[in-house]
Coordinates of C-alpha atoms in Angstrom, one line a residue:
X1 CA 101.1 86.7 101.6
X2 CA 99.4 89.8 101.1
X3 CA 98.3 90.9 97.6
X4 CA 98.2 94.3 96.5
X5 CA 96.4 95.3 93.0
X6 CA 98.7 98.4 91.6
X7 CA 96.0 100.1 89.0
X8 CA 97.8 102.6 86.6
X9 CA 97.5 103.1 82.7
X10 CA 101.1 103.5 82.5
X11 CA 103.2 100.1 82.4
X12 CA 105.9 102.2 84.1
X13 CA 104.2 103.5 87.1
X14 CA 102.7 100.0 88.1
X15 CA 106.2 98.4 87.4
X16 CA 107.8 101.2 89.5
X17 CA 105.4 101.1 92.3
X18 CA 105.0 97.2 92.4
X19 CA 108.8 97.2 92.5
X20 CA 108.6 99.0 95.5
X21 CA 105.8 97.0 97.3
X22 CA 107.3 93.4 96.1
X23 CA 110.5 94.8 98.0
X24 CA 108.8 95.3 101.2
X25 CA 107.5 91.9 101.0
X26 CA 104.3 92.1 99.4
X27 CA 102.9 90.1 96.4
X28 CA 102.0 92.8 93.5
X29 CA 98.9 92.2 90.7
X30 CA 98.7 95.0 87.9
X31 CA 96.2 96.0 86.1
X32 CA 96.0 98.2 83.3
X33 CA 92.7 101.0 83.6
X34 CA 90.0 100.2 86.0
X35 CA 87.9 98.0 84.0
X36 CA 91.0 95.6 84.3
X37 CA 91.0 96.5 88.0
X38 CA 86.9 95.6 88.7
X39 CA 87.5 92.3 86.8
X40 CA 90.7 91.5 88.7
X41 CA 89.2 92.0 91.9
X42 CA 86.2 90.3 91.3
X43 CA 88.2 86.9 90.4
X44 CA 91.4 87.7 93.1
X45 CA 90.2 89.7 95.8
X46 CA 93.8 91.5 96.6
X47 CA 93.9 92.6 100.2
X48 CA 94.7 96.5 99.2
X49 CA 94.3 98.3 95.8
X50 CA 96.3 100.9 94.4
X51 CA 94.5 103.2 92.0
X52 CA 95.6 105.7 89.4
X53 CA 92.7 108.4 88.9
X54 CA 93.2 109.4 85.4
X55 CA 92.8 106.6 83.1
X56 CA 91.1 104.9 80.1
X57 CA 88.4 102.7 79.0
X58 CA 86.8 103.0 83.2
X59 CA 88.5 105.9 85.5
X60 CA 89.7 105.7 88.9
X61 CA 86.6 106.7 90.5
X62 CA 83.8 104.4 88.7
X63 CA 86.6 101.7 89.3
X64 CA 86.2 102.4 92.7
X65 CA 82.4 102.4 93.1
X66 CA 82.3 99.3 91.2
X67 CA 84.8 97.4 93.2
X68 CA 82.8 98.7 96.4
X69 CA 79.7 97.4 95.2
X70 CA 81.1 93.9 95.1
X71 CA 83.1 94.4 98.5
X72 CA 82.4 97.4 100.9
X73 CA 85.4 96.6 102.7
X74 CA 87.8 96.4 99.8
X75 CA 90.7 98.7 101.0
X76 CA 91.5 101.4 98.2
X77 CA 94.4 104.4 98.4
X78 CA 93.6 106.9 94.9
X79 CA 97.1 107.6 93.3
X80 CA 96.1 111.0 91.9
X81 CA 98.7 114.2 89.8
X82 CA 98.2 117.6 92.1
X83 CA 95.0 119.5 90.5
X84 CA 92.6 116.1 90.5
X85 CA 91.8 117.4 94.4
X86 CA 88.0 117.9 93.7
X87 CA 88.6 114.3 92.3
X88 CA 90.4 112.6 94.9
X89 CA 87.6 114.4 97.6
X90 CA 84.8 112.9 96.1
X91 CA 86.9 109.3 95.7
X92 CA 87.5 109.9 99.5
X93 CA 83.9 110.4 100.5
X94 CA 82.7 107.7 98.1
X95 CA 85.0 105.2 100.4
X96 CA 88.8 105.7 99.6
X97 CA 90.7 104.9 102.4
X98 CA 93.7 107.7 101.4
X99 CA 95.6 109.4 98.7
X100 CA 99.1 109.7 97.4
X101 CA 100.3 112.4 95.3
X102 CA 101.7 111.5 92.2
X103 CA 105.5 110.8 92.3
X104 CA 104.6 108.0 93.8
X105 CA 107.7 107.6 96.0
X106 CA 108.8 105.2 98.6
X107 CA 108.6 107.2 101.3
X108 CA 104.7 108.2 100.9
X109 CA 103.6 104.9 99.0
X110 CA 105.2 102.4 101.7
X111 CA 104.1 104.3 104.8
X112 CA 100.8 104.7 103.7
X113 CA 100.4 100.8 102.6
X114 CA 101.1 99.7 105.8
X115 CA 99.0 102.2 108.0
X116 CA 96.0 100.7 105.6
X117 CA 97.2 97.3 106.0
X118 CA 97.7 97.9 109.6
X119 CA 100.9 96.6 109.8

C-alpha cells in the first residue's frame, strides 16, 4: 500500500488531510514539525510526504533538505498559507516536487497526490 507522511504542526490539519488520503486508499503517517518528519522518514521511508511550511522545533524547508540528504528521490509536495511564496520558491528549487495552498482541500490535495504518485 502506499504510505504517505502528512507533516503539519496542527493535529487538525494532518487528521483532516490524512482523512482525506486514507479515503482514497492510501495508508497515512503523521508527524508533528519536521524534526518528527526527518526521523520518521529515516526509520519508514513513506512513498510521498506532505509538508506544512510553517512549523516548530525544524521548519518545512530544513525538513526538506534533510530528508533529501538521506534520499534524493524522496517525493515532497510543501503545504504552504498564501504569502510564504518566496518560501515555497526556494522549497521548489531546493527539490519540492509541488505546492498546495493552504485550505488544503480535496479537490487540490487529491489531484495533486496522484499526479506525484503517478497514478
Amino acid at each position: 500500500m502506499t504510505e504517505v507522511m502528512v507533516v503539519d504542526d496542527s493535529k487538525f490539519e494532518r487528521k483532516k488531510v490524512g482523512d482525506m488520503l486514507e479515503d482514497e486508499g492510501y495508508s497515512v503517517l503523521g508527524a508533528k514539525n519536521g524534526q518528527d518528519a526527518v526521523e520518521k522518514y529515516r526509520d519508514q521511508r513513506p512513498d510521498l510526504i506532505l509538508m506544512d511550511i510553517v512549523m516548530d522545533k525544524m521548519d518545512g524547508v530544513d525538513a526538506l533538505k534533510e530528508i533529501l540528504n538521506i534520499d534524493q528521490s524522496a517525493n515532497v509536495i510543501m503545504v504552504s498559507g498564501v504569502g510564504h511564496e518566496e518560501t515555497v520558491s526556494k522549497a521548489l528549487e531546493i527539490g519540492a516536487e509541488r505546492y498546495i495552498i493552504k485550505p488544503a482541500l480535496r479537490n487540490k490535495v487529491i489531484p495533486t497526490v496522484n499526479q506525484v504518485l503517478g497514478d
